[in-house]
Amino acid sequence: MLESQDFEAWVALRNTVLATLPDPDLYVREDDEARFFQAHLSPSGEVIGVFVDDALIAYAMIELPGEQEAHNLGHVIGLEPAQQGMVAHLSSCMVLPQWRGRQLQRTLLSARLGLAQACGRPLCMALVSLLNHRSRHNMLRQGLRVVWTGMIDGLHRHVAMIDLEQGMDFAAEGELLLPSLDYEALRAAALAGYACVGEVRAPDGAVSLRYARHLGHNRRPR
């Protein structure tokens, strides 16, 4: 677990990763990184670091937001206040380019789900850019589902979610196949009670998202 003294190494890793992004929309840097880092340290969260020979090569963050806080993703998607207290944010996760391809992002996602469950926060949520196919792919493989699409801070964003206690059930019929960058269609599907449960990649690389109707669930987002 990273601590306050790891801040500079964390920033250096982020500088390297963000400089390599093919599109700046994939991750928009926080205005106050020091505050962002501190907000994810215990007891408000945790920052997992991966080291090789004392060098930080990857990190992943989890936040435990308070009930009814404006930035609580449960509040954003319309969960009841009592349910917002069950939310854990799967925040930023980055891996140095030379260490990609070793399933570190997927491993760190699994580790954060375990931490959230240990903290009594079974509703794990993450913000994802519509352009971030890799992160969305890893989340879908780990069991998260895209339950909301909308504007956050002027950006088109998904909210992916998993319920570690009750699970989430979907209808087996009536699936929709939607282009991954069609914001209006994706938002309309979410508002109609559908969630993204998978993806289809065409030979030319185009990505379509599979949406299924979300069945009755006492934690269903509005």
Coordinates of C-alpha atoms in Angstrom, one line a residue:
M1 CA 0.0 0.0 0.0
L2 CA 1.4 3.4 -0.9
E3 CA 1.8 6.1 1.7
S4 CA 2.2 9.9 1.6
Q5 CA 6.0 9.6 1.0
D6 CA 5.2 7.7 -2.3
F7 CA 3.5 10.7 -3.9
E8 CA 6.4 11.8 -6.1
A9 CA 6.9 8.3 -7.5
W10 CA 3.2 8.1 -8.2
V11 CA 3.2 11.4 -10.0
A12 CA 6.3 10.4 -12.1
L13 CA 4.6 7.2 -13.2
R14 CA 1.5 9.1 -14.1
N15 CA 3.5 11.6 -16.1
T16 CA 5.0 8.8 -18.2
V17 CA 1.6 7.0 -18.8
L18 CA -0.4 10.2 -19.6
A19 CA 2.2 11.3 -22.1
T20 CA 1.6 8.1 -24.1
L21 CA -2.2 8.2 -24.3
P22 CA -3.4 8.2 -27.9
D23 CA -6.3 10.4 -26.9
P24 CA -6.4 12.8 -23.9
D25 CA -10.1 11.9 -23.2
L26 CA -8.9 8.5 -22.0
Y27 CA -7.9 10.1 -18.7
V28 CA -8.3 13.7 -17.7
R29 CA -5.9 14.7 -15.1
E30 CA -7.2 15.9 -11.7
D31 CA -6.7 19.6 -11.0
D32 CA -5.1 19.0 -7.6
E33 CA -3.2 15.7 -7.7
A34 CA -1.9 16.0 -4.2
R35 CA -5.4 16.3 -2.8
F36 CA -6.6 13.4 -5.1
F37 CA -3.8 11.2 -3.8
Q38 CA -4.4 12.0 -0.1
A39 CA -8.1 11.4 -0.6
H40 CA -7.3 7.8 -1.5
L41 CA -5.1 7.0 1.5
S42 CA -6.4 5.2 4.6
P43 CA -9.0 5.5 6.1
S44 CA -10.7 7.1 3.0
G45 CA -9.3 4.5 0.6
E46 CA -6.1 2.7 -0.4
V47 CA -3.5 3.0 -3.2
I48 CA -1.9 -0.3 -4.2
G49 CA 1.6 -0.1 -5.7
V50 CA 3.4 -2.6 -7.7
F51 CA 7.2 -2.4 -7.5
V52 CA 10.2 -4.0 -9.3
D53 CA 13.6 -3.4 -7.7
D54 CA 12.1 -0.5 -5.6
A55 CA 10.7 1.2 -8.7
L56 CA 7.0 1.8 -8.9
I57 CA 5.7 0.3 -12.2
A58 CA 1.9 0.3 -11.6
Y59 CA -0.7 1.5 -9.2
A60 CA -4.4 1.2 -8.5
M61 CA -6.7 3.3 -6.3
I62 CA -9.9 2.6 -4.3
E63 CA -11.9 5.3 -2.6
L64 CA -14.6 4.9 0.0
P65 CA -16.9 7.9 -0.5
G66 CA -19.3 9.2 2.1
E67 CA -23.0 8.9 1.7
Q68 CA -24.7 11.6 -0.4
E69 CA -21.3 13.2 -1.3
A70 CA -21.8 14.8 -4.7
H71 CA -19.0 12.9 -6.3
N72 CA -20.3 9.5 -5.0
L73 CA -21.1 7.6 -8.2
G74 CA -24.0 6.0 -6.4
H75 CA -25.4 9.5 -6.1
V76 CA -24.6 10.3 -9.7
I77 CA -26.5 7.3 -11.1
G78 CA -29.4 7.7 -8.7
L79 CA -29.1 5.1 -6.0
E80 CA -30.9 5.6 -2.7
P81 CA -28.9 7.3 0.1
A82 CA -28.6 4.1 2.2
Q83 CA -27.1 2.3 -0.9
Q84 CA -24.6 5.1 -1.5
G85 CA -22.9 4.1 1.7
M86 CA -22.2 0.7 0.2
V87 CA -20.3 2.2 -2.8
A88 CA -16.6 1.9 -3.4
H89 CA -14.9 3.8 -6.3
L90 CA -12.5 1.8 -8.4
S91 CA -10.5 5.0 -9.2
S92 CA -7.3 5.5 -11.3
C93 CA -5.2 2.5 -12.4
M94 CA -2.1 2.9 -14.5
V95 CA 0.7 0.6 -15.7
L96 CA 4.0 1.7 -17.2
P97 CA 4.1 1.0 -21.0
Q98 CA 7.0 -1.5 -20.7
W99 CA 5.1 -3.6 -18.2
R100 CA 1.8 -3.9 -20.0
G101 CA 0.7 -7.2 -21.4
R102 CA 1.2 -9.0 -18.1
Q103 CA -2.4 -8.7 -16.8
L104 CA -1.4 -6.2 -14.2
Q105 CA -4.5 -4.1 -14.7
R106 CA -6.8 -7.1 -14.4
T107 CA -5.0 -8.3 -11.3
L108 CA -5.2 -4.9 -9.7
L109 CA -8.9 -4.7 -10.5
S110 CA -9.4 -8.1 -8.7
A111 CA -7.4 -6.9 -5.7
R112 CA -9.5 -3.8 -5.4
L113 CA -12.7 -5.8 -5.5
G114 CA -11.4 -7.8 -2.6
L115 CA -10.5 -4.7 -0.7
A116 CA -13.9 -3.2 -1.2
Q117 CA -15.6 -6.4 0.0
A118 CA -13.4 -6.4 3.1
C119 CA -14.4 -2.8 3.8
G120 CA -18.1 -3.7 3.6
R121 CA -18.5 -1.8 0.3
P122 CA -20.1 -4.4 -2.1
L123 CA -21.2 -1.8 -4.8
C124 CA -18.0 -1.2 -6.7
M125 CA -18.2 1.5 -9.4
A126 CA -15.8 3.0 -11.9
L127 CA -15.8 5.8 -14.4
V128 CA -14.7 4.9 -17.9
S129 CA -14.3 7.0 -21.0
L130 CA -16.3 5.8 -24.0
L131 CA -12.9 5.7 -25.9
N132 CA -11.2 3.5 -23.2
H133 CA -11.9 0.1 -24.8
R134 CA -9.1 -1.7 -22.9
S135 CA -10.3 -0.7 -19.4
R136 CA -13.9 -1.4 -20.3
H137 CA -13.0 -4.8 -21.7
N138 CA -11.1 -5.7 -18.5
M139 CA -14.0 -4.5 -16.3
L140 CA -16.6 -6.5 -18.3
R141 CA -14.4 -9.6 -18.0
Q142 CA -14.3 -9.1 -14.3
G143 CA -18.1 -9.0 -14.0
L144 CA -18.7 -5.3 -14.0
R145 CA -21.6 -4.0 -16.1
V146 CA -22.0 -0.5 -17.7
V147 CA -25.2 0.7 -16.0
W148 CA -25.1 4.4 -16.8
T149 CA -23.8 6.7 -19.5
G150 CA -23.9 10.5 -19.3
M151 CA -22.0 13.7 -18.9
I152 CA -19.6 14.2 -16.0
D153 CA -17.6 17.4 -15.9
G154 CA -18.4 18.0 -19.5
L155 CA -17.1 14.6 -20.6
H156 CA -19.0 11.5 -22.0
R157 CA -18.5 8.8 -19.4
H158 CA -19.8 5.3 -18.5
V159 CA -20.3 4.2 -14.9
A160 CA -19.5 0.5 -14.6
M161 CA -20.8 -1.4 -11.6
I162 CA -20.7 -4.8 -9.8
D163 CA -22.7 -5.9 -6.8
L164 CA -20.4 -8.3 -4.9
E165 CA -23.2 -9.4 -2.6
Q166 CA -26.4 -9.8 -4.6
G167 CA -25.1 -9.9 -8.2
M168 CA -27.0 -8.4 -11.1
D169 CA -29.5 -10.3 -13.4
F170 CA -30.3 -9.6 -17.0
A171 CA -32.9 -10.9 -19.5
A172 CA -31.7 -13.5 -21.9
E173 CA -33.7 -12.1 -24.8
G174 CA -34.0 -8.8 -26.5
E175 CA -30.4 -7.8 -26.5
L176 CA -29.3 -4.6 -28.2
L177 CA -26.0 -4.3 -30.2
L178 CA -24.9 -0.7 -30.2
P179 CA -21.8 1.1 -31.6
S180 CA -19.4 1.8 -28.7
L181 CA -19.0 5.5 -29.6
D182 CA -22.7 6.3 -30.2
Y183 CA -23.2 8.3 -27.0
E184 CA -26.9 9.1 -27.6
A185 CA -27.8 5.5 -28.2
L186 CA -25.8 4.2 -25.2
R187 CA -27.4 6.8 -22.9
A188 CA -30.9 6.0 -24.2
A189 CA -30.3 2.3 -23.6
A190 CA -29.2 2.9 -20.0
L191 CA -32.2 5.2 -19.3
A192 CA -34.5 2.4 -20.7
G193 CA -33.1 -0.1 -18.1
Y194 CA -30.5 -1.8 -20.2
A195 CA -26.8 -2.4 -19.2
C196 CA -23.8 -3.3 -21.2
V197 CA -22.9 -6.9 -20.5
G198 CA -20.3 -7.6 -23.3
E199 CA -18.7 -6.5 -26.5
V200 CA -18.2 -7.6 -30.1
R201 CA -15.2 -6.7 -32.1
A202 CA -15.4 -6.6 -35.9
P203 CA -12.5 -7.6 -38.2
D204 CA -11.8 -3.9 -38.9
G205 CA -11.4 -3.2 -35.1
A206 CA -14.8 -1.5 -34.6
V207 CA -16.3 -2.2 -31.2
S208 CA -20.0 -2.8 -30.6
L209 CA -21.5 -3.2 -27.1
R210 CA -24.1 -5.8 -26.1
Y211 CA -26.8 -4.4 -23.9
A212 CA -29.3 -6.5 -22.0
R213 CA -32.4 -5.5 -20.0
H214 CA -31.7 -5.2 -16.3
L215 CA -34.1 -7.4 -14.4
G216 CA -35.7 -6.4 -11.1
H217 CA -33.0 -5.6 -8.5
N218 CA -33.4 -3.6 -5.3
R219 CA -30.2 -1.7 -6.2
R220 CA -30.9 -1.0 -9.8
P221 CA -29.7 2.5 -10.8
R222 CA -32.3 5.0 -12.0

